[in-house]
JSON list of N, CA and C in Angstrom, two decimals:
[
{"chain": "E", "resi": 255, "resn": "UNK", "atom": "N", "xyz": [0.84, -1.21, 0.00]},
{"chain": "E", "resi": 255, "resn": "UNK", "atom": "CA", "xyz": [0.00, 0.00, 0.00]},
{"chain": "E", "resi": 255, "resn": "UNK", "atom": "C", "xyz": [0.88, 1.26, 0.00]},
{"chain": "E", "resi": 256, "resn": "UNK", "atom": "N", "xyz": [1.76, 1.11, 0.75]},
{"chain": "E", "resi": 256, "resn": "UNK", "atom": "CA", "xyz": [2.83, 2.53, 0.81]},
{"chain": "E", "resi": 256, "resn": "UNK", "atom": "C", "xyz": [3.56, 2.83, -0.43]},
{"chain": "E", "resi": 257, "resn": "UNK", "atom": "N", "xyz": [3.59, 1.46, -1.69]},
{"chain": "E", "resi": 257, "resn": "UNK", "atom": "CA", "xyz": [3.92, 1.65, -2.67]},
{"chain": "E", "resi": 257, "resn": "UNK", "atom": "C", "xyz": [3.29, 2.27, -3.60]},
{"chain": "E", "resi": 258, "resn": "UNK", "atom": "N", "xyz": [1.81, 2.22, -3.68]},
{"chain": "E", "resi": 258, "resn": "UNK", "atom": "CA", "xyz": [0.88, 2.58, -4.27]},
{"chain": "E", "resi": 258, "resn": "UNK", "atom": "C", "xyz": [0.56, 4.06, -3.91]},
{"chain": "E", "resi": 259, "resn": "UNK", "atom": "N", "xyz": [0.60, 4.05, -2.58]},
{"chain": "E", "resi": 259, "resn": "UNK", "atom": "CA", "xyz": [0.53, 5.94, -2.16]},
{"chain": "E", "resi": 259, "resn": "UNK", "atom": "C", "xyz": [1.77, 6.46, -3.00]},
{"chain": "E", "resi": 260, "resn": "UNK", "atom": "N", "xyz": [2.83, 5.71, -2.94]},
{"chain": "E", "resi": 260, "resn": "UNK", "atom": "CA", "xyz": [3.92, 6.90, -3.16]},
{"chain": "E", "resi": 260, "resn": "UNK", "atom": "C", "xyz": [4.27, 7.23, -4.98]},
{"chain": "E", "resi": 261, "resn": "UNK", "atom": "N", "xyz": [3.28, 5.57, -5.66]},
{"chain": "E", "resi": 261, "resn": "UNK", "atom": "CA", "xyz": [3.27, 6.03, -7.15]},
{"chain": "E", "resi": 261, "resn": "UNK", "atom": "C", "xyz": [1.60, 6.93, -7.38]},
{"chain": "E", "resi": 262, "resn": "UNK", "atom": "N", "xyz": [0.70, 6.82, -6.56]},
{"chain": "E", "resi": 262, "resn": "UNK", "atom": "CA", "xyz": [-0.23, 7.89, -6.85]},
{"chain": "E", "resi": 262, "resn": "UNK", "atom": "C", "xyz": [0.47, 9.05, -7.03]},
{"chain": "E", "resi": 263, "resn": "UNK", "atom": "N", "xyz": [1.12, 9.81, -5.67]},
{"chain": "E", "resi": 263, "resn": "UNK", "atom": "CA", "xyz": [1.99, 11.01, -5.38]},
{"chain": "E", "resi": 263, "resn": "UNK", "atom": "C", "xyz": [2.81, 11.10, -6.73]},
{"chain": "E", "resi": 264, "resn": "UNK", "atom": "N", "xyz": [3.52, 10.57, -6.96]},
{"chain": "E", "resi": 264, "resn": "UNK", "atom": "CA", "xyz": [4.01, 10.62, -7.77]},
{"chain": "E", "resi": 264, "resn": "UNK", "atom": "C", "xyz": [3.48, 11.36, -9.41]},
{"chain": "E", "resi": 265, "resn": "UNK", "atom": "N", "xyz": [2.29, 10.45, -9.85]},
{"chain": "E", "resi": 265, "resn": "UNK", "atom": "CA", "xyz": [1.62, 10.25, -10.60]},
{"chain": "E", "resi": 265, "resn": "UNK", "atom": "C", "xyz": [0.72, 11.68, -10.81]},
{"chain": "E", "resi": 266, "resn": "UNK", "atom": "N", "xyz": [0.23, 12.39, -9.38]},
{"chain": "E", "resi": 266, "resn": "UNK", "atom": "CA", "xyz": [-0.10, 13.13, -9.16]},
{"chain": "E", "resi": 266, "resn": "UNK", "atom": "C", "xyz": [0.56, 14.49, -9.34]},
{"chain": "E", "resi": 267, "resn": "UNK", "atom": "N", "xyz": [1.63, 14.54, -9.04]},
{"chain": "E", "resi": 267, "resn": "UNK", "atom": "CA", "xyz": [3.02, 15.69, -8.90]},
{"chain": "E", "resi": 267, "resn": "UNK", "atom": "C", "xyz": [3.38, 15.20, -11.03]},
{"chain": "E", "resi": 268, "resn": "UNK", "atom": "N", "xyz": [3.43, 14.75, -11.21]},
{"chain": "E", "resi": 268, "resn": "UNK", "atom": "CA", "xyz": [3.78, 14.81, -12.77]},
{"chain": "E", "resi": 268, "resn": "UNK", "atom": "C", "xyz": [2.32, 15.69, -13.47]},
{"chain": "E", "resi": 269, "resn": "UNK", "atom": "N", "xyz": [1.37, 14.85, -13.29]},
{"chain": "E", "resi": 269, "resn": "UNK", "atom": "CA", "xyz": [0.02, 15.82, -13.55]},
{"chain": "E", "resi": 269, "resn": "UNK", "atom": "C", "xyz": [-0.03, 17.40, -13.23]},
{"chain": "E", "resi": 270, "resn": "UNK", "atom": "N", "xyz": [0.14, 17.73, -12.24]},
{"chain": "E", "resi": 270, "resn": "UNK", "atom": "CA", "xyz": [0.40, 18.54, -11.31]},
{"chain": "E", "resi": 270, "resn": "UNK", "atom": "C", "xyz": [1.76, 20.04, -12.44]},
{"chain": "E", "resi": 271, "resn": "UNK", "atom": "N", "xyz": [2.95, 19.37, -12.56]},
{"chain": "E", "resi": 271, "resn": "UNK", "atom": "CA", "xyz": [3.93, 19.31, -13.38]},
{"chain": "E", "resi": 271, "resn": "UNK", "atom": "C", "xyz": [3.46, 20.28, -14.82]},
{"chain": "E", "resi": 272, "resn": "UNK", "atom": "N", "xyz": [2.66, 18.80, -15.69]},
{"chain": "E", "resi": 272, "resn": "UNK", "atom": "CA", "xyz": [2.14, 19.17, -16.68]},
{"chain": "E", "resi": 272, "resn": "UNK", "atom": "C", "xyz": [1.35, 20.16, -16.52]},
{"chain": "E", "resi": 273, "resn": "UNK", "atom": "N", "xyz": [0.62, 20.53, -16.09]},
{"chain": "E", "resi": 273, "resn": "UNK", "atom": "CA", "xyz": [-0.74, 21.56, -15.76]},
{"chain": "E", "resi": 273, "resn": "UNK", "atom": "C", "xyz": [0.37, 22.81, -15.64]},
{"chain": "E", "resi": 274, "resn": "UNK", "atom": "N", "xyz": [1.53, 22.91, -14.68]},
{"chain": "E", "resi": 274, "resn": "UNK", "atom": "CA", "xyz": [1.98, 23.94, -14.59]},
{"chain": "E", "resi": 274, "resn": "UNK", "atom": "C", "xyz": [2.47, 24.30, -15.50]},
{"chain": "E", "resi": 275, "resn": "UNK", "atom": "N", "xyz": [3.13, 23.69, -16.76]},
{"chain": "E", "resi": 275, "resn": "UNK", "atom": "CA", "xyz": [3.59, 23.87, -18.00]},
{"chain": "E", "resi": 275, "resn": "UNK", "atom": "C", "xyz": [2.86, 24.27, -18.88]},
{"chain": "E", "resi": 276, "resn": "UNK", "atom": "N", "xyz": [1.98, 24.00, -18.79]},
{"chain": "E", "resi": 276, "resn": "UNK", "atom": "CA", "xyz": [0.48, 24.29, -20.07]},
{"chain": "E", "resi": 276, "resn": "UNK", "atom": "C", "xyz": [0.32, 25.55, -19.57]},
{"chain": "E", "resi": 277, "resn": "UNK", "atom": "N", "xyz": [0.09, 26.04, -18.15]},
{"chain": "E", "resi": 277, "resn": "UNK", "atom": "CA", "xyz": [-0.52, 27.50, -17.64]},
{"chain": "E", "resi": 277, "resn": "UNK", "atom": "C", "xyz": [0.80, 28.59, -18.49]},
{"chain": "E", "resi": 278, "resn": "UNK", "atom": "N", "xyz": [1.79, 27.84, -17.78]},
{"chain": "E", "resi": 278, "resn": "UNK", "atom": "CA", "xyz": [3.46, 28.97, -18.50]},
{"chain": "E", "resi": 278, "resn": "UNK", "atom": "C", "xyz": [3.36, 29.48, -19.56]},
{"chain": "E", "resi": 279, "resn": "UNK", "atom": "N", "xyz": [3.11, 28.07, -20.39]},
{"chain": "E", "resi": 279, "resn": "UNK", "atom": "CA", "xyz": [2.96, 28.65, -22.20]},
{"chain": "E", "resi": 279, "resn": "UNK", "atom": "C", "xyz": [1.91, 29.24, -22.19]},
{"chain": "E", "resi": 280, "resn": "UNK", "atom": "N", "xyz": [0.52, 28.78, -21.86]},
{"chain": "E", "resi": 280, "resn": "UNK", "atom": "CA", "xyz": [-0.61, 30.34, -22.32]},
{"chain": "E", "resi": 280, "resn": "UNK", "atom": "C", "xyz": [0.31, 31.60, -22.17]},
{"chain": "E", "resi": 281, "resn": "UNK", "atom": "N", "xyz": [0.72, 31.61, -20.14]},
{"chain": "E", "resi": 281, "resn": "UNK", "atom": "CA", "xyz": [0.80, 33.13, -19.73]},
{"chain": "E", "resi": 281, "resn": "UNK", "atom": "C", "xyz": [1.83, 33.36, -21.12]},
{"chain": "E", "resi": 282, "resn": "UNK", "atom": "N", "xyz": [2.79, 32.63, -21.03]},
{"chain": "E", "resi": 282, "resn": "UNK", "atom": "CA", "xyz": [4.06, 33.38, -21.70]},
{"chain": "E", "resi": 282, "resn": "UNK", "atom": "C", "xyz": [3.51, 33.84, -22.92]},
{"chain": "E", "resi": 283, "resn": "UNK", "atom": "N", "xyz": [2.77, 33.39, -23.58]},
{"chain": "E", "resi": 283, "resn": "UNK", "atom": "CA", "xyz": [1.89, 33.59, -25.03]},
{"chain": "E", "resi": 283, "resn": "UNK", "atom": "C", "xyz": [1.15, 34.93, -24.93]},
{"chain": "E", "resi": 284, "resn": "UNK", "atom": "N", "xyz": [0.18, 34.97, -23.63]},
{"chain": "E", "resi": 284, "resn": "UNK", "atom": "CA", "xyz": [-0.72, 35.98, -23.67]},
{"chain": "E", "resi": 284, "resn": "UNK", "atom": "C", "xyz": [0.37, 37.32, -23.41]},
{"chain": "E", "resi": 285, "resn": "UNK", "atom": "N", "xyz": [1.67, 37.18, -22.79]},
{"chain": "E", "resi": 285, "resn": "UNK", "atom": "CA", "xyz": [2.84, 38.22, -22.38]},
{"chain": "E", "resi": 285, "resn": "UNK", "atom": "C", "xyz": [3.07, 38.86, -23.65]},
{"chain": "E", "resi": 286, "resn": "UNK", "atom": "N", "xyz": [3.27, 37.77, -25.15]},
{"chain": "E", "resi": 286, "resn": "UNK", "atom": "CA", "xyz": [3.80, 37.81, -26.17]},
{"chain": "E", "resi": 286, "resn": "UNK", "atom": "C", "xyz": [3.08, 38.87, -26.93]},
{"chain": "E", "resi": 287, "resn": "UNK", "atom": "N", "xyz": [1.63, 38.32, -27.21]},
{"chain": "E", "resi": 287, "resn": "UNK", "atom": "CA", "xyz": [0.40, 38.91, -27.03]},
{"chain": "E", "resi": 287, "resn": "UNK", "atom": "C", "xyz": [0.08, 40.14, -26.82]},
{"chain": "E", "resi": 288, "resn": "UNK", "atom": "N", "xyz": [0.41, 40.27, -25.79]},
{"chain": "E", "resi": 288, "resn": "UNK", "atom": "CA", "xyz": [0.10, 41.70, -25.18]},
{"chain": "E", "resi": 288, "resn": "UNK", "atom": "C", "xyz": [1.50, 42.91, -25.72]},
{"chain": "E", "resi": 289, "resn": "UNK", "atom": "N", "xyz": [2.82, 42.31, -25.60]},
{"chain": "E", "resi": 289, "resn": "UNK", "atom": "CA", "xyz": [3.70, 43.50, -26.25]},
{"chain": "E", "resi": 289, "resn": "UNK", "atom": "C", "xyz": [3.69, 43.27, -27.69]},
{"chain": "E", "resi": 290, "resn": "UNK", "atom": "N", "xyz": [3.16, 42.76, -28.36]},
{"chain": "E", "resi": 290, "resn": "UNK", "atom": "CA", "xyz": [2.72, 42.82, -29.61]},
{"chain": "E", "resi": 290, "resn": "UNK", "atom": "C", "xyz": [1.82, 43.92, -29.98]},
{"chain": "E", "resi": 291, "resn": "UNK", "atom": "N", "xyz": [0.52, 43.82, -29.41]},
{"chain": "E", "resi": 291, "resn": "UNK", "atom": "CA", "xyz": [-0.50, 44.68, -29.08]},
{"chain": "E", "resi": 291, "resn": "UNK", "atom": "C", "xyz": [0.05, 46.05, -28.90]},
{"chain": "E", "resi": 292, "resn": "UNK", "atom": "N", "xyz": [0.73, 46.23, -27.91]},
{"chain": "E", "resi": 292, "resn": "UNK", "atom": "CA", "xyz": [1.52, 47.67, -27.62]},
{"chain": "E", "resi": 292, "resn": "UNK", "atom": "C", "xyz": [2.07, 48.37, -28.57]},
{"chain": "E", "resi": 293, "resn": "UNK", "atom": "N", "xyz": [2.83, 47.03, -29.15]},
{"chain": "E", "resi": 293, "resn": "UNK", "atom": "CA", "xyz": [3.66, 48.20, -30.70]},
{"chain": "E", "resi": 293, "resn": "UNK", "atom": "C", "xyz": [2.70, 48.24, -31.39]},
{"chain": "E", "resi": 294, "resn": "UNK", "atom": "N", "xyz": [1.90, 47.98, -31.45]},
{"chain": "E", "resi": 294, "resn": "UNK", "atom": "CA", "xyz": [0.77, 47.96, -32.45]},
{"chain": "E", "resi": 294, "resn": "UNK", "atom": "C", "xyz": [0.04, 49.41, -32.10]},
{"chain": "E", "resi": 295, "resn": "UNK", "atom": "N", "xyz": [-0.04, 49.37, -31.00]},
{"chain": "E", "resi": 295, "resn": "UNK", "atom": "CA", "xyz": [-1.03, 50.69, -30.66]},
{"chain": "E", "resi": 295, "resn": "UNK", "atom": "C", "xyz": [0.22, 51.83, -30.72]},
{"chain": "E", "resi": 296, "resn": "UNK", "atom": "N", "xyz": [1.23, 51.66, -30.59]},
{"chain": "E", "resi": 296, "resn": "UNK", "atom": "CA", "xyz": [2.13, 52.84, -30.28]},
{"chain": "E", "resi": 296, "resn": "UNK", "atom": "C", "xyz": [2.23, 53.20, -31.47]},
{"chain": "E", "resi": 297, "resn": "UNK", "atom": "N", "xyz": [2.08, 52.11, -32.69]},
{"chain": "E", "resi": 297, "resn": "UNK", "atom": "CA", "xyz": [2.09, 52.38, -34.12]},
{"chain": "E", "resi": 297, "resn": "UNK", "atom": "C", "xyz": [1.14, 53.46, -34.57]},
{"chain": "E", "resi": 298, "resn": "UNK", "atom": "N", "xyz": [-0.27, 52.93, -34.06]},
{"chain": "E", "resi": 298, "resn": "UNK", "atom": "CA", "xyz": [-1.37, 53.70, -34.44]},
{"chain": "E", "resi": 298, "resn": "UNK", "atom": "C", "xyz": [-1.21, 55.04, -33.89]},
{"chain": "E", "resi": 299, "resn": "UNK", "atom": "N", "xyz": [-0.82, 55.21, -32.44]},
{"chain": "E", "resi": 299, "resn": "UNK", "atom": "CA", "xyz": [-1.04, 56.19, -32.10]},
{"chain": "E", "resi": 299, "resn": "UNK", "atom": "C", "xyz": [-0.28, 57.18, -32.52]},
{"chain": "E", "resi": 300, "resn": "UNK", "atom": "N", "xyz": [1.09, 57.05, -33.40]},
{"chain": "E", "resi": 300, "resn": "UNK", "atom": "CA", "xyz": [2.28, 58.09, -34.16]},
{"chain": "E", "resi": 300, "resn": "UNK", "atom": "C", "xyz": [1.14, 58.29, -35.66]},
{"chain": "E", "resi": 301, "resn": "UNK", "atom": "N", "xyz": [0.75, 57.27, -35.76]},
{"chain": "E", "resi": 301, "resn": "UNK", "atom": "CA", "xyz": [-0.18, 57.28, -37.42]},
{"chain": "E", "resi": 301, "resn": "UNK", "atom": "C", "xyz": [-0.98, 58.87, -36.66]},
{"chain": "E", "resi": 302, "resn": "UNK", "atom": "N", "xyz": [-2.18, 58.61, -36.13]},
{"chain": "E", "resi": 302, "resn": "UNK", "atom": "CA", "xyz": [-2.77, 59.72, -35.24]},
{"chain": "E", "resi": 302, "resn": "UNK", "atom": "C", "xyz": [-1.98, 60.95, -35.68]},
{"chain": "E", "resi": 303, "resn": "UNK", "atom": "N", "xyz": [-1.44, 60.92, -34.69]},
{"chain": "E", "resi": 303, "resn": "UNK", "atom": "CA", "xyz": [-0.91, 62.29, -34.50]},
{"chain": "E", "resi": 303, "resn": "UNK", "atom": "C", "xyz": [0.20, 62.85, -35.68]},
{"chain": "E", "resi": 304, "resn": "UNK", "atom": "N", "xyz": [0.45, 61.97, -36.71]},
{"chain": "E", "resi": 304, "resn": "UNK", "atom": "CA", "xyz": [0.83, 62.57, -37.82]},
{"chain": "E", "resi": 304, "resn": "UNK", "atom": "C", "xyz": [-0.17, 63.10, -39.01]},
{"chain": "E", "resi": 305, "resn": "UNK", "atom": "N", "xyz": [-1.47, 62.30, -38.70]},
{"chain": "E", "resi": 305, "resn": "UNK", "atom": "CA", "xyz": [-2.75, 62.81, -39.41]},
{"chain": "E", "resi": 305, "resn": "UNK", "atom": "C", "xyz": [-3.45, 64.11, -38.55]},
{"chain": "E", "resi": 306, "resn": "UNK", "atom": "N", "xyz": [-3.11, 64.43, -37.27]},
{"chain": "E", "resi": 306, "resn": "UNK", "atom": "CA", "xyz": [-3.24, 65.23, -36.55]},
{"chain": "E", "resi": 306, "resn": "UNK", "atom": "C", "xyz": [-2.73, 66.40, -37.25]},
{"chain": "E", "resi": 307, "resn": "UNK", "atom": "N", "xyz": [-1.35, 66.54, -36.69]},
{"chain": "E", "resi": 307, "resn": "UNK", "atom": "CA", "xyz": [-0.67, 67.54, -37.55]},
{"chain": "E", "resi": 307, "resn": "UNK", "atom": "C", "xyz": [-0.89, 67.49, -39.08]},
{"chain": "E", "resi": 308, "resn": "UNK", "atom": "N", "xyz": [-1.49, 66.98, -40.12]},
{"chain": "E", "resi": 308, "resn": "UNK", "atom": "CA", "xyz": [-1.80, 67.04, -41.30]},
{"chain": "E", "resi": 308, "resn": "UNK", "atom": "C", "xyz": [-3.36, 67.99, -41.40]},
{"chain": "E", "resi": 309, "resn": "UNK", "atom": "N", "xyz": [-4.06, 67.30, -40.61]},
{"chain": "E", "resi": 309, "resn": "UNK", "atom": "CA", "xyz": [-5.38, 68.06, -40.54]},
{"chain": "E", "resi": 309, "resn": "UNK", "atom": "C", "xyz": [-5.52, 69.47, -40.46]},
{"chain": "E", "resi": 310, "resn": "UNK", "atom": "N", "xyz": [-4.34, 69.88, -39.03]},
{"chain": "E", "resi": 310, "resn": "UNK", "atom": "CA", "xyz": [-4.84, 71.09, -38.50]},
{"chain": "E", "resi": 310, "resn": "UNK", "atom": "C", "xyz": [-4.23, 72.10, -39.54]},
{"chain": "E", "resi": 311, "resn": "UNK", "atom": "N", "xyz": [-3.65, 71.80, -40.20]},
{"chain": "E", "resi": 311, "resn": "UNK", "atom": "CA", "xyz": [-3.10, 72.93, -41.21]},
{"chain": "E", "resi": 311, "resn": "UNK", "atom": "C", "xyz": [-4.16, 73.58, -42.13]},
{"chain": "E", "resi": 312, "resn": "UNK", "atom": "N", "xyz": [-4.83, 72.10, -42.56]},
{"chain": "E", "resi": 312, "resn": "UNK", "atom": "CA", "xyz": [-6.18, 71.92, -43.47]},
{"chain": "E", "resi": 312, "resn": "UNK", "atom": "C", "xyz": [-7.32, 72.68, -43.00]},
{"chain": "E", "resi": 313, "resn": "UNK", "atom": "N", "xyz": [-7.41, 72.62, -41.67]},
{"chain": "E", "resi": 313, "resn": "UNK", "atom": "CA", "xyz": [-8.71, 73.45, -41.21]},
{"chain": "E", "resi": 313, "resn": "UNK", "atom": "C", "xyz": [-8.76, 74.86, -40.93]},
{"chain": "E", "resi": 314, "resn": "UNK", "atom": "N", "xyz": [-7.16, 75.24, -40.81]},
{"chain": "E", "resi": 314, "resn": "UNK", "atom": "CA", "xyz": [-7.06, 76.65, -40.91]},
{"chain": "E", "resi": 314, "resn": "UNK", "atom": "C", "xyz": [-7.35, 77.47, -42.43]},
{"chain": "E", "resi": 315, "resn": "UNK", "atom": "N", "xyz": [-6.91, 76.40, -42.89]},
{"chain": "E", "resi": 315, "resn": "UNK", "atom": "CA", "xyz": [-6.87, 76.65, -44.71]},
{"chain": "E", "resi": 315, "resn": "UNK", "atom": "C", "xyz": [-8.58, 77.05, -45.13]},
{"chain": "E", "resi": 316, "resn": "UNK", "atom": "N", "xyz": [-9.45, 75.88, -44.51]},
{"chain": "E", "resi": 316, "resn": "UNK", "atom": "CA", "xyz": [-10.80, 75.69, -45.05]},
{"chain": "E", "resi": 316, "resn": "UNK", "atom": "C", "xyz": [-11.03, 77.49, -44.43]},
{"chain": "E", "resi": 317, "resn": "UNK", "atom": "N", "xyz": [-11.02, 77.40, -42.83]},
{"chain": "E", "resi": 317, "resn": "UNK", "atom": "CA", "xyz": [-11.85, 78.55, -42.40]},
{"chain": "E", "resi": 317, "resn": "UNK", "atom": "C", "xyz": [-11.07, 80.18, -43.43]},
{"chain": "E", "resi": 318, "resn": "UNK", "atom": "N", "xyz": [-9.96, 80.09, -43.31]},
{"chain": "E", "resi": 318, "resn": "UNK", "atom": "CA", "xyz": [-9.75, 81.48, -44.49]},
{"chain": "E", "resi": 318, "resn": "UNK", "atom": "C", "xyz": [-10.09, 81.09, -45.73]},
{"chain": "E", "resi": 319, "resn": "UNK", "atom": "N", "xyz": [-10.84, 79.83, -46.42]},
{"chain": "E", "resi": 319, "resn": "UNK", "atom": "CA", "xyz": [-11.11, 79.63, -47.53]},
{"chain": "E", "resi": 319, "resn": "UNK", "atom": "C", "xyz": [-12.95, 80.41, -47.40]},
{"chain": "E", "resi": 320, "resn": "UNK", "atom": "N", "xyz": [-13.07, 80.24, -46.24]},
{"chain": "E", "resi": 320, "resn": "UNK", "atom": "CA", "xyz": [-14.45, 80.70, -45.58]},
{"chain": "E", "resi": 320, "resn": "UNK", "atom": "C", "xyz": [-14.57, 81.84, -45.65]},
{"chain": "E", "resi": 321, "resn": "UNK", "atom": "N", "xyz": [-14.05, 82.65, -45.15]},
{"chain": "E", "resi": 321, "resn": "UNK", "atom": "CA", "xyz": [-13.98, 84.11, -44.82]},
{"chain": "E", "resi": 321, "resn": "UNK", "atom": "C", "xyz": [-13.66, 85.01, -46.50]},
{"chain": "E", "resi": 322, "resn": "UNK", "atom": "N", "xyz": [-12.79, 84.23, -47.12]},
{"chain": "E", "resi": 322, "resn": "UNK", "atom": "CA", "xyz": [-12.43, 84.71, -48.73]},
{"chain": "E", "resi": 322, "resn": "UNK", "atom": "C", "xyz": [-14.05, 84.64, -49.42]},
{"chain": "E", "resi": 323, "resn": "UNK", "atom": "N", "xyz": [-14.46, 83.33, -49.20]},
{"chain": "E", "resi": 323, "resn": "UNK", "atom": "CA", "xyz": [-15.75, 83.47, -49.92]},
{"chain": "E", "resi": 323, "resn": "UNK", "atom": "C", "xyz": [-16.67, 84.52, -49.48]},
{"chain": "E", "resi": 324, "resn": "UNK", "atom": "N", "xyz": [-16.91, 84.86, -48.19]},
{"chain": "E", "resi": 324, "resn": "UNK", "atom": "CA", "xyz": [-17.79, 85.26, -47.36]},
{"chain": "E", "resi": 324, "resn": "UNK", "atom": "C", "xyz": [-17.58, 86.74, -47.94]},
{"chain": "E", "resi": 325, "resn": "UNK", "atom": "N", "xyz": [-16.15, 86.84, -48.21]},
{"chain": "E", "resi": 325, "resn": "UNK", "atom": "CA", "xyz": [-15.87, 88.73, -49.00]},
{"chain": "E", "resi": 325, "resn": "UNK", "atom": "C", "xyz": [-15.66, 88.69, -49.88]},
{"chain": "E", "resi": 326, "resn": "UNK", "atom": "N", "xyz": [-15.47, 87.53, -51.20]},
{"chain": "E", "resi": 326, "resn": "UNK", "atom": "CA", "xyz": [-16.31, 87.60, -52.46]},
{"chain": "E", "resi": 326, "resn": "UNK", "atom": "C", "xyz": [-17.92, 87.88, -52.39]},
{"chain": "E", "resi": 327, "resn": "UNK", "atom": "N", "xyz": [-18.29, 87.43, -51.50]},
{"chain": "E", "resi": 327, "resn": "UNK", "atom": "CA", "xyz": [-19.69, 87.05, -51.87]},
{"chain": "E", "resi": 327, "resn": "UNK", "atom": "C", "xyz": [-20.26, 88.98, -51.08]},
{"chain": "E", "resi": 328, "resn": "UNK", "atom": "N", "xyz": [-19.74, 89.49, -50.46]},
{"chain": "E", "resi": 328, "resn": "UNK", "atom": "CA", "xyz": [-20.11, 90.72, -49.89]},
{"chain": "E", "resi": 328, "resn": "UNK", "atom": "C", "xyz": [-19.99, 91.66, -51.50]},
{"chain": "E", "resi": 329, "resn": "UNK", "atom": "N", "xyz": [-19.04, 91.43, -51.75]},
{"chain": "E", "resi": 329, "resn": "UNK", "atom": "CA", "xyz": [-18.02, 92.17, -53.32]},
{"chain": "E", "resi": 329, "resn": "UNK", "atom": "C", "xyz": [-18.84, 92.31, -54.28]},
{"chain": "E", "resi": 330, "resn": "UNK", "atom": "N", "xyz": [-19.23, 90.81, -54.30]},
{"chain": "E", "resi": 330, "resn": "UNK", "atom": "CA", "xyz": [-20.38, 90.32, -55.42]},
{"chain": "E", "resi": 330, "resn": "UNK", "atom": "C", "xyz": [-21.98, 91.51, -55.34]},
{"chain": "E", "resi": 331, "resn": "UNK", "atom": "N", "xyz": [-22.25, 91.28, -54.08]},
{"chain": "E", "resi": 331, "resn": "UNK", "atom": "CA", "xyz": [-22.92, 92.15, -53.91]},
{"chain": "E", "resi": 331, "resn": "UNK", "atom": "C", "xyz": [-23.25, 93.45, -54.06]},
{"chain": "E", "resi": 332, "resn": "UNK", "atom": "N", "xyz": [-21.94, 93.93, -53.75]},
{"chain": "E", "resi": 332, "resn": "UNK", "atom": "CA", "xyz": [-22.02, 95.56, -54.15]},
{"chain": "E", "resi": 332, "resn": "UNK", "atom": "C", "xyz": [-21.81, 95.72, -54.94]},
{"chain": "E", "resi": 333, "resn": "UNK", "atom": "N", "xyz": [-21.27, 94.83, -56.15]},
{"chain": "E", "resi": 333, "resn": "UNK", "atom": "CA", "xyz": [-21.38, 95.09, -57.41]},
{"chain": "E", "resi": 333, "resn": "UNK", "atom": "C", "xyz": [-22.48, 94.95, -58.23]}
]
């Protein structure tokens, strides 16, 4: 019987073993995972803010494209 306890234990602690190995590789995977993810977003977020700075030039442009029309269109008038 003491033989049999000590190959259960045994048997048990290898199970035991395996399970802890299987959890490692997920975590280590989901670790992988996740700084993958990061450059990914750090990617997007330089994309951003280079379309950022592209925009705001554009919208200054539109509103004096605004104001030009707005004093054609006064011009127009008094003519």
């Amino acid at each position: 019987q003491n033989i049999n306890e000590y190959v259960a234990a045994l048997i048990a602690l290898k199970q035991k073993m395996i399970d802890g190995d299987r959890l490692l590789t997920e975590y280590q995977q989901k670790c992988t995972d996740i700084l993958y993810f990061s450059i990914k977003i750090s990617a997007l977020r330089c994309q951003v803010e280079q379309m950022l700075q592209k925009i705001l030039p554009l919208e200054k442009c539109q509103e004096e494209l605004g104001s030009l029309k707005a004093e054609l269109e006064e011009k127009k008038v008094c003519l």
